[in-house]
CSV table of C-alpha atoms in Angstrom, one decimal:
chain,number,residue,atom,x,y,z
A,1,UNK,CA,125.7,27.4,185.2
A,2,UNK,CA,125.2,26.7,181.5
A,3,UNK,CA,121.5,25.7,182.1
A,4,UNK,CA,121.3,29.0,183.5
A,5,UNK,CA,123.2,30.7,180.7
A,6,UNK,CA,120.7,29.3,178.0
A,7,UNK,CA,117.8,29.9,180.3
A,8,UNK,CA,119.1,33.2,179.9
A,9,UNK,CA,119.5,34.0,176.5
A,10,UNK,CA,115.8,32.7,176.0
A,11,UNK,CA,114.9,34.9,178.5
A,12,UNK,CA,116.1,37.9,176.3
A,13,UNK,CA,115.2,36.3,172.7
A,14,UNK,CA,111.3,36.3,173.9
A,15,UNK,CA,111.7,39.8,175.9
A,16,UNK,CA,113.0,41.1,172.2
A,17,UNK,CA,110.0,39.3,170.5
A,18,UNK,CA,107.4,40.7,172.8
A,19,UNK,CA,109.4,44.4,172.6
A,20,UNK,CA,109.7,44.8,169.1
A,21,UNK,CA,106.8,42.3,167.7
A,22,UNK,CA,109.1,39.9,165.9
A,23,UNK,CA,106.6,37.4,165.8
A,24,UNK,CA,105.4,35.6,163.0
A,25,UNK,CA,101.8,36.6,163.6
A,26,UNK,CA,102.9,40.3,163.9
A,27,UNK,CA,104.8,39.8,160.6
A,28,UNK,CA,101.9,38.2,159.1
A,29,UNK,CA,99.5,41.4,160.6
A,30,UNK,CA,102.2,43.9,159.0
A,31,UNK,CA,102.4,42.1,155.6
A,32,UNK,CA,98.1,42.6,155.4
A,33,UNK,CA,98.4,45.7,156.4
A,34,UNK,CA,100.5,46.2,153.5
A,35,UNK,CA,98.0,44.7,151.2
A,36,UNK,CA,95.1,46.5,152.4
A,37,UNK,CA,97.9,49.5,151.9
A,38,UNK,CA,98.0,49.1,148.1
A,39,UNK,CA,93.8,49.0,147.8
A,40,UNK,CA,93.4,45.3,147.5
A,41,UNK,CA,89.9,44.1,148.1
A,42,UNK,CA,89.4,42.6,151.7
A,43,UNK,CA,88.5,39.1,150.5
A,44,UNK,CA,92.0,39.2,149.0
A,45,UNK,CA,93.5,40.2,151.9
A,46,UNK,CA,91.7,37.7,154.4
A,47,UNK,CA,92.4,34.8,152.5
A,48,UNK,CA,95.9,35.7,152.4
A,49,UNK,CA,95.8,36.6,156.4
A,50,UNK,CA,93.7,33.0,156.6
A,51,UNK,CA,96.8,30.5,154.1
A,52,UNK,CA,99.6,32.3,156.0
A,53,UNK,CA,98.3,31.9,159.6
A,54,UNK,CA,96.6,28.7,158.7
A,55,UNK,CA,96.9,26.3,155.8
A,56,UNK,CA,100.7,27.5,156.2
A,57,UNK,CA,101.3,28.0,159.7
A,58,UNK,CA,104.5,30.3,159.0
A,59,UNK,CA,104.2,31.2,162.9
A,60,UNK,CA,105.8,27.6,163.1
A,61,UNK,CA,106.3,25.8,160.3
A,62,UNK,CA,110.2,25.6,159.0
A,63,UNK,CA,110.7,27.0,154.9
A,64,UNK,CA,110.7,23.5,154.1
A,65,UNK,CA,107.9,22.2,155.6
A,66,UNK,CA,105.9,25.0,154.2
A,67,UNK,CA,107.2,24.5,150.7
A,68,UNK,CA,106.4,20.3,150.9
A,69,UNK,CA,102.9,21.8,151.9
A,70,UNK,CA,102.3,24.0,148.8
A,71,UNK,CA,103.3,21.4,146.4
A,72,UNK,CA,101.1,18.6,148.6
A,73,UNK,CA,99.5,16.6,145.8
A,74,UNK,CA,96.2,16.8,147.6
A,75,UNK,CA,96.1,20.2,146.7
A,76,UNK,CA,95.0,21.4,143.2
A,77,UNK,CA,96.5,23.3,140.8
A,78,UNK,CA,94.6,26.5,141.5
A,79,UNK,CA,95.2,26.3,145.0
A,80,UNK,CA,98.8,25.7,144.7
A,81,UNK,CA,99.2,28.9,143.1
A,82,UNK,CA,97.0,30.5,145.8
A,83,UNK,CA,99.4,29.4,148.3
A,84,UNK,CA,102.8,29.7,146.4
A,85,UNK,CA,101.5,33.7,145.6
A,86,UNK,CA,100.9,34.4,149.0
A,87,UNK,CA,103.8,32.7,150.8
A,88,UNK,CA,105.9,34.9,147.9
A,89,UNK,CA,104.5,37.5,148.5
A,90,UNK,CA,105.2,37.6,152.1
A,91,UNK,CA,108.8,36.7,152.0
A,92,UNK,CA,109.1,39.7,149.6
A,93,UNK,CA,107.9,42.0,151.9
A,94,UNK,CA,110.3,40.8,154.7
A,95,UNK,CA,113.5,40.3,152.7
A,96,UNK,CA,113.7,37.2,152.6
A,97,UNK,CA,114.8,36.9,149.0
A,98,UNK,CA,116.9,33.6,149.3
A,99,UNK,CA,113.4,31.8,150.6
A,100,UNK,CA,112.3,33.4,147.2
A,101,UNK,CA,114.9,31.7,145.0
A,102,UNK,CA,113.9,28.2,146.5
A,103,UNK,CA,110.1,28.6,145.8
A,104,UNK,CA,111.4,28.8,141.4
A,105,UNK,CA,112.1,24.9,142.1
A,106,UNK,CA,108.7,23.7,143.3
A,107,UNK,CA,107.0,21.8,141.0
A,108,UNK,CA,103.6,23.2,140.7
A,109,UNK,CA,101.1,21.2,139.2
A,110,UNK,CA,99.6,22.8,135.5
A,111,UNK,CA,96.2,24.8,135.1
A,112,UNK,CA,94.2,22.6,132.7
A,113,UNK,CA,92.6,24.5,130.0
A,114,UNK,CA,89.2,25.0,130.1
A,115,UNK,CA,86.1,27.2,128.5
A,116,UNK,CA,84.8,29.6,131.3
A,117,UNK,CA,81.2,30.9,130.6
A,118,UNK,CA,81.7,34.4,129.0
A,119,UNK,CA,78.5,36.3,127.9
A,120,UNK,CA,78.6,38.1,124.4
A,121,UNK,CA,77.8,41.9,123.7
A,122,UNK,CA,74.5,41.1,122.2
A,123,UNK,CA,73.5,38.6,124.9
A,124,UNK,CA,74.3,41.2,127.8
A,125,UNK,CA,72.7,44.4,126.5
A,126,UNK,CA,69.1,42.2,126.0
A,127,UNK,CA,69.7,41.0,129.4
A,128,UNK,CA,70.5,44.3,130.7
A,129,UNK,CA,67.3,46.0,129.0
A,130,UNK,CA,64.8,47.7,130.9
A,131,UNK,CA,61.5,45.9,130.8
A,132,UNK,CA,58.1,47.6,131.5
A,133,UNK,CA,57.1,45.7,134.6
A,134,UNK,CA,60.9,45.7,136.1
A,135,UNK,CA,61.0,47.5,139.8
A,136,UNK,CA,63.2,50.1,140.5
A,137,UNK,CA,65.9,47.8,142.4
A,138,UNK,CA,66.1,45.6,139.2
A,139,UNK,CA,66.4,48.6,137.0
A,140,UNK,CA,69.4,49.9,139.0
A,141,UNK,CA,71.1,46.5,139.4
A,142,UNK,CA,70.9,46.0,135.1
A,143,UNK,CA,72.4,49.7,134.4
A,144,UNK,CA,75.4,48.7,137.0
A,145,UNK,CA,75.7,45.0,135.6
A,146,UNK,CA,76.0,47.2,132.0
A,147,UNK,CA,78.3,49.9,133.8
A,148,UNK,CA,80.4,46.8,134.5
A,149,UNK,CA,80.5,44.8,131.5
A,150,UNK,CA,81.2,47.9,129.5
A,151,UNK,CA,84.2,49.3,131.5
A,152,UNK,CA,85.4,46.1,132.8
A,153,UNK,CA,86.3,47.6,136.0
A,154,UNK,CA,87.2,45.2,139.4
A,155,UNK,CA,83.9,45.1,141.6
A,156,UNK,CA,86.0,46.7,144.3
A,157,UNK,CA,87.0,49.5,142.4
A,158,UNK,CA,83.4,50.1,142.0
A,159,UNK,CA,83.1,52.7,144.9
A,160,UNK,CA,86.5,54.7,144.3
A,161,UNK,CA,85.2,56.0,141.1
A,162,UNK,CA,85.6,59.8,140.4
A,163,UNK,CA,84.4,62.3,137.8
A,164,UNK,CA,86.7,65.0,136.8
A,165,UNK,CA,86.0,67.4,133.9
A,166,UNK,CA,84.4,64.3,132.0
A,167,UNK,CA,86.3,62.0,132.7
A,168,UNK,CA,86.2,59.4,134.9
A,169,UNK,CA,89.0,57.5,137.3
A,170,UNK,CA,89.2,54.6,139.6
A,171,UNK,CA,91.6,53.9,142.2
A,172,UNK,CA,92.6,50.1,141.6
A,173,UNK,CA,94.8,47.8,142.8
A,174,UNK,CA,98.1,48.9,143.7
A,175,UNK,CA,97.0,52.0,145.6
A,176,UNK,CA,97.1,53.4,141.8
A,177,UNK,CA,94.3,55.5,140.3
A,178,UNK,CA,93.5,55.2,136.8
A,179,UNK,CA,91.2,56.5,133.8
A,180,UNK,CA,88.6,54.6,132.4
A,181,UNK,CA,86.6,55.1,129.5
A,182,UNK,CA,83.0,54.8,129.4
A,183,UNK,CA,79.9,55.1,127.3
A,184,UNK,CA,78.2,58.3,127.9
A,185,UNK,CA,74.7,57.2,127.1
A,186,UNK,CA,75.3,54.1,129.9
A,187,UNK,CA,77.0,56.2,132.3
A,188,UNK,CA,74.5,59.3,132.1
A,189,UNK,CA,71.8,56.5,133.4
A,190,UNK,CA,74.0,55.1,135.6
A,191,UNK,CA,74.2,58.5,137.6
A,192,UNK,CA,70.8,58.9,137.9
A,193,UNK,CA,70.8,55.9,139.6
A,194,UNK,CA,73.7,56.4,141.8
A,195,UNK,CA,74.3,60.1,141.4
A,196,UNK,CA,76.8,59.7,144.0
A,197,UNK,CA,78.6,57.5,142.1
A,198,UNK,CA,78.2,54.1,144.8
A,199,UNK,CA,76.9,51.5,145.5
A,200,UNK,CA,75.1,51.2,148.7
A,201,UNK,CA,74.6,47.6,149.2
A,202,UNK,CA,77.4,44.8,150.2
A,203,UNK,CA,80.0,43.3,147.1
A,204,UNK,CA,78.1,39.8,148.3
A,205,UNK,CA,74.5,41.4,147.6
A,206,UNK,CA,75.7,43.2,144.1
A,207,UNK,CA,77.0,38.8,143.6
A,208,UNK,CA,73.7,37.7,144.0
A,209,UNK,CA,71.6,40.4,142.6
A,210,UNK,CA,74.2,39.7,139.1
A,211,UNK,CA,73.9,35.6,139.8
A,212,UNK,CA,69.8,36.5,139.4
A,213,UNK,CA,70.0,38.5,136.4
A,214,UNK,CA,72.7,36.4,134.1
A,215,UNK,CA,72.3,33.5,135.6
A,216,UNK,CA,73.6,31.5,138.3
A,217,UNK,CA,77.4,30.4,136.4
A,218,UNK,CA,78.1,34.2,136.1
A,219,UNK,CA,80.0,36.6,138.6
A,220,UNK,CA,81.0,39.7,138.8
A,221,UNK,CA,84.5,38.7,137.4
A,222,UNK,CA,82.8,36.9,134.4
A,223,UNK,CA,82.2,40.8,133.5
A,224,UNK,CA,85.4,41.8,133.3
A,225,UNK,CA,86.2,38.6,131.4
A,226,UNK,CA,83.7,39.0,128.9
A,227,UNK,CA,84.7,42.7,127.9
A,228,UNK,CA,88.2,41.7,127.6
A,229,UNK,CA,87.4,38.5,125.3
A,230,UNK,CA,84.6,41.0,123.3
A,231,UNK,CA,87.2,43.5,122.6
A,232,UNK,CA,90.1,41.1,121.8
A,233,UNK,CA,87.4,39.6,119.2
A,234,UNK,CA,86.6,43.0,117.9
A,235,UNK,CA,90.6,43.6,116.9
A,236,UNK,CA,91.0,46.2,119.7
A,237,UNK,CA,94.8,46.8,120.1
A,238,UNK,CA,95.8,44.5,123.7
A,239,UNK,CA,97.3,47.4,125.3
A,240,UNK,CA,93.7,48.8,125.2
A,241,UNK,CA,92.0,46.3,127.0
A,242,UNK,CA,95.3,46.2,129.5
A,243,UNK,CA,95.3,49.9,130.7
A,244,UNK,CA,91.4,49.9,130.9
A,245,UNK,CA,91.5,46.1,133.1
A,246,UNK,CA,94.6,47.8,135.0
A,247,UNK,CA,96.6,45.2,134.2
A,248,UNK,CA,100.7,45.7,134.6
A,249,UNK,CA,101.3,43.1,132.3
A,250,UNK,CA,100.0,42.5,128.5
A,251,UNK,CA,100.3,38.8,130.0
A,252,UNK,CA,97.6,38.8,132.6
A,253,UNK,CA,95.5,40.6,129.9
A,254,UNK,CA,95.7,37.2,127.2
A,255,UNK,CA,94.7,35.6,130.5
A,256,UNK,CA,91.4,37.2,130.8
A,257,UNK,CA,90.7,36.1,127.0
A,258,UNK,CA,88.4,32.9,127.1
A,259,UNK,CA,86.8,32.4,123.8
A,260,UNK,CA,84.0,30.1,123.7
A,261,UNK,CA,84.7,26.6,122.5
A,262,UNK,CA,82.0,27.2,119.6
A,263,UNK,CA,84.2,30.2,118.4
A,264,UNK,CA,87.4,28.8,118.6
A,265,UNK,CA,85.8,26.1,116.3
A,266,UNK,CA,84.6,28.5,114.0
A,267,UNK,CA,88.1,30.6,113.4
A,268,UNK,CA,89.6,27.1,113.3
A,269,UNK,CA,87.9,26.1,110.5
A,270,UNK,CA,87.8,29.8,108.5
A,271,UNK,CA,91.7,29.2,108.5
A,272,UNK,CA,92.5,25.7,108.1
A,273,UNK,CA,89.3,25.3,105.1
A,274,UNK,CA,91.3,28.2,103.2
């Protein structure tokens, strides 16, 4: 009788699992869904789909195990805030805000500091020029590289952009739209390139056709980090550079900063030589 009693109640737990998709996959299909909900690019959005279904197995894994896994010292520090940011962000969108509370005591390895390539302003605008013998296709990729660099927009905000009465918005991450300001003499070119305002190719062709251009340790990211370390350098005022990255916090802005070695060196010496 009590065999049949728990055979029972299992009976009804998966009938109530299967009814109203209380499964972990199904949770894991609502929270991208989400994501994809608030404009995040769908590389974003995969890899979280692939850590939470994969790498984390929260279909089957227990809280703790999943938490021993994200601190696993096999895994670097980069990674381990990959995981940690997507396991957080998917207990937040279920409630589960006493899982959230335990993941403030892992101890997560720390980022070393190191000099990413950043290109300057001179150094992007030769690169960027049009040459006599350049084809049309490379003509059209350097005004869009320069588009980039010079609003620092996200490559996937690249095809939401809108002109209204001059001025021109983007509709970023956060299902949030924005304005952005621009150079009219770059933009004006830019239009009669793509007069439509985008791009026709794949995010992964734009990648390679910028990789041929600038070279191979650039990306479209490393345009977006040069403009923010530029302006910083030039004195612009932070909260500048934040609203035009889209960036919630002034924090994530400093972030973005990477001075080169060379001229850290250099404002090093100006003020310790005084």
């Amino acid at each position: 009788m009590f065999c049949f009693f728990i055979f029972l109640i299992l009976k009804i737990v998966s009938f109530l699992k299967s009814k109203f998709k209380l499964t972990g996959e199904n949770m894991i299909e609502k929270y991208c869904a989400f994501l994809e909900k608030r404009n995040l690019s769908k590389k974003y959005v995969d890899s979280s789909r692939r850590i939470l279904s994969k790498k984390l197995d929260v279909e089957n894994n227990s809280h703790r195990k999943i938490m021993k896994i994200i601190v696993d010292d096999s895994n670097g520090a980069h990674y381990q805030r990959m995981l940690l940011a997507s396991y957080k962000g998917f207990l937040k969108f279920h409630k589960k805000y006493k899982k959230v509370e335990d993941l403030l005591f892992l101890k997560i390895k720390k980022i070393d500091i190191v000099y990413r390539p950043v290109l300057k302003n001179k150094r992007l605008l030769k690169l960027t020029q049009f040459e006599e013998n350049d084809s049309e296709r490379i003509k059209k990729t350097k005004i869009l590289i320069r588009f980039l660099y010079q609003t620092g927009i996200r490559i996937g905000e690249l095809n939401t952009l809108i002109l209204v009465n001059k001025k021109l918005y983007v509709h970023g991450k956060g299902n949030k739209n924005r304005q952005i300001l621009y150079l009219e003499e770059t933009f004006n070119t830019f239009r009669n390139y793509y007069p439509d305002l985008r791009y026709p190719m794949s995010l992964k062709t734009l990648r390679i056709e910028i990789k041929k251009i600038l070279g191979k340790e650039f990306s479209p990211h490393s345009l977006r980090r040069s403009f923010a370390t530029h302006m910083m350098q030039s004195g612009a005022d932070p909260k500048t550079i934040m609203l035009q990255l889209g960036h919630s916090s002034i924090n994530t802005t400093f972030q973005y900063v990477n001075s080169s070695e060379s001229y850290n060196r250099k404002i090093y010496l100006k003020h310790l030589n005084k």
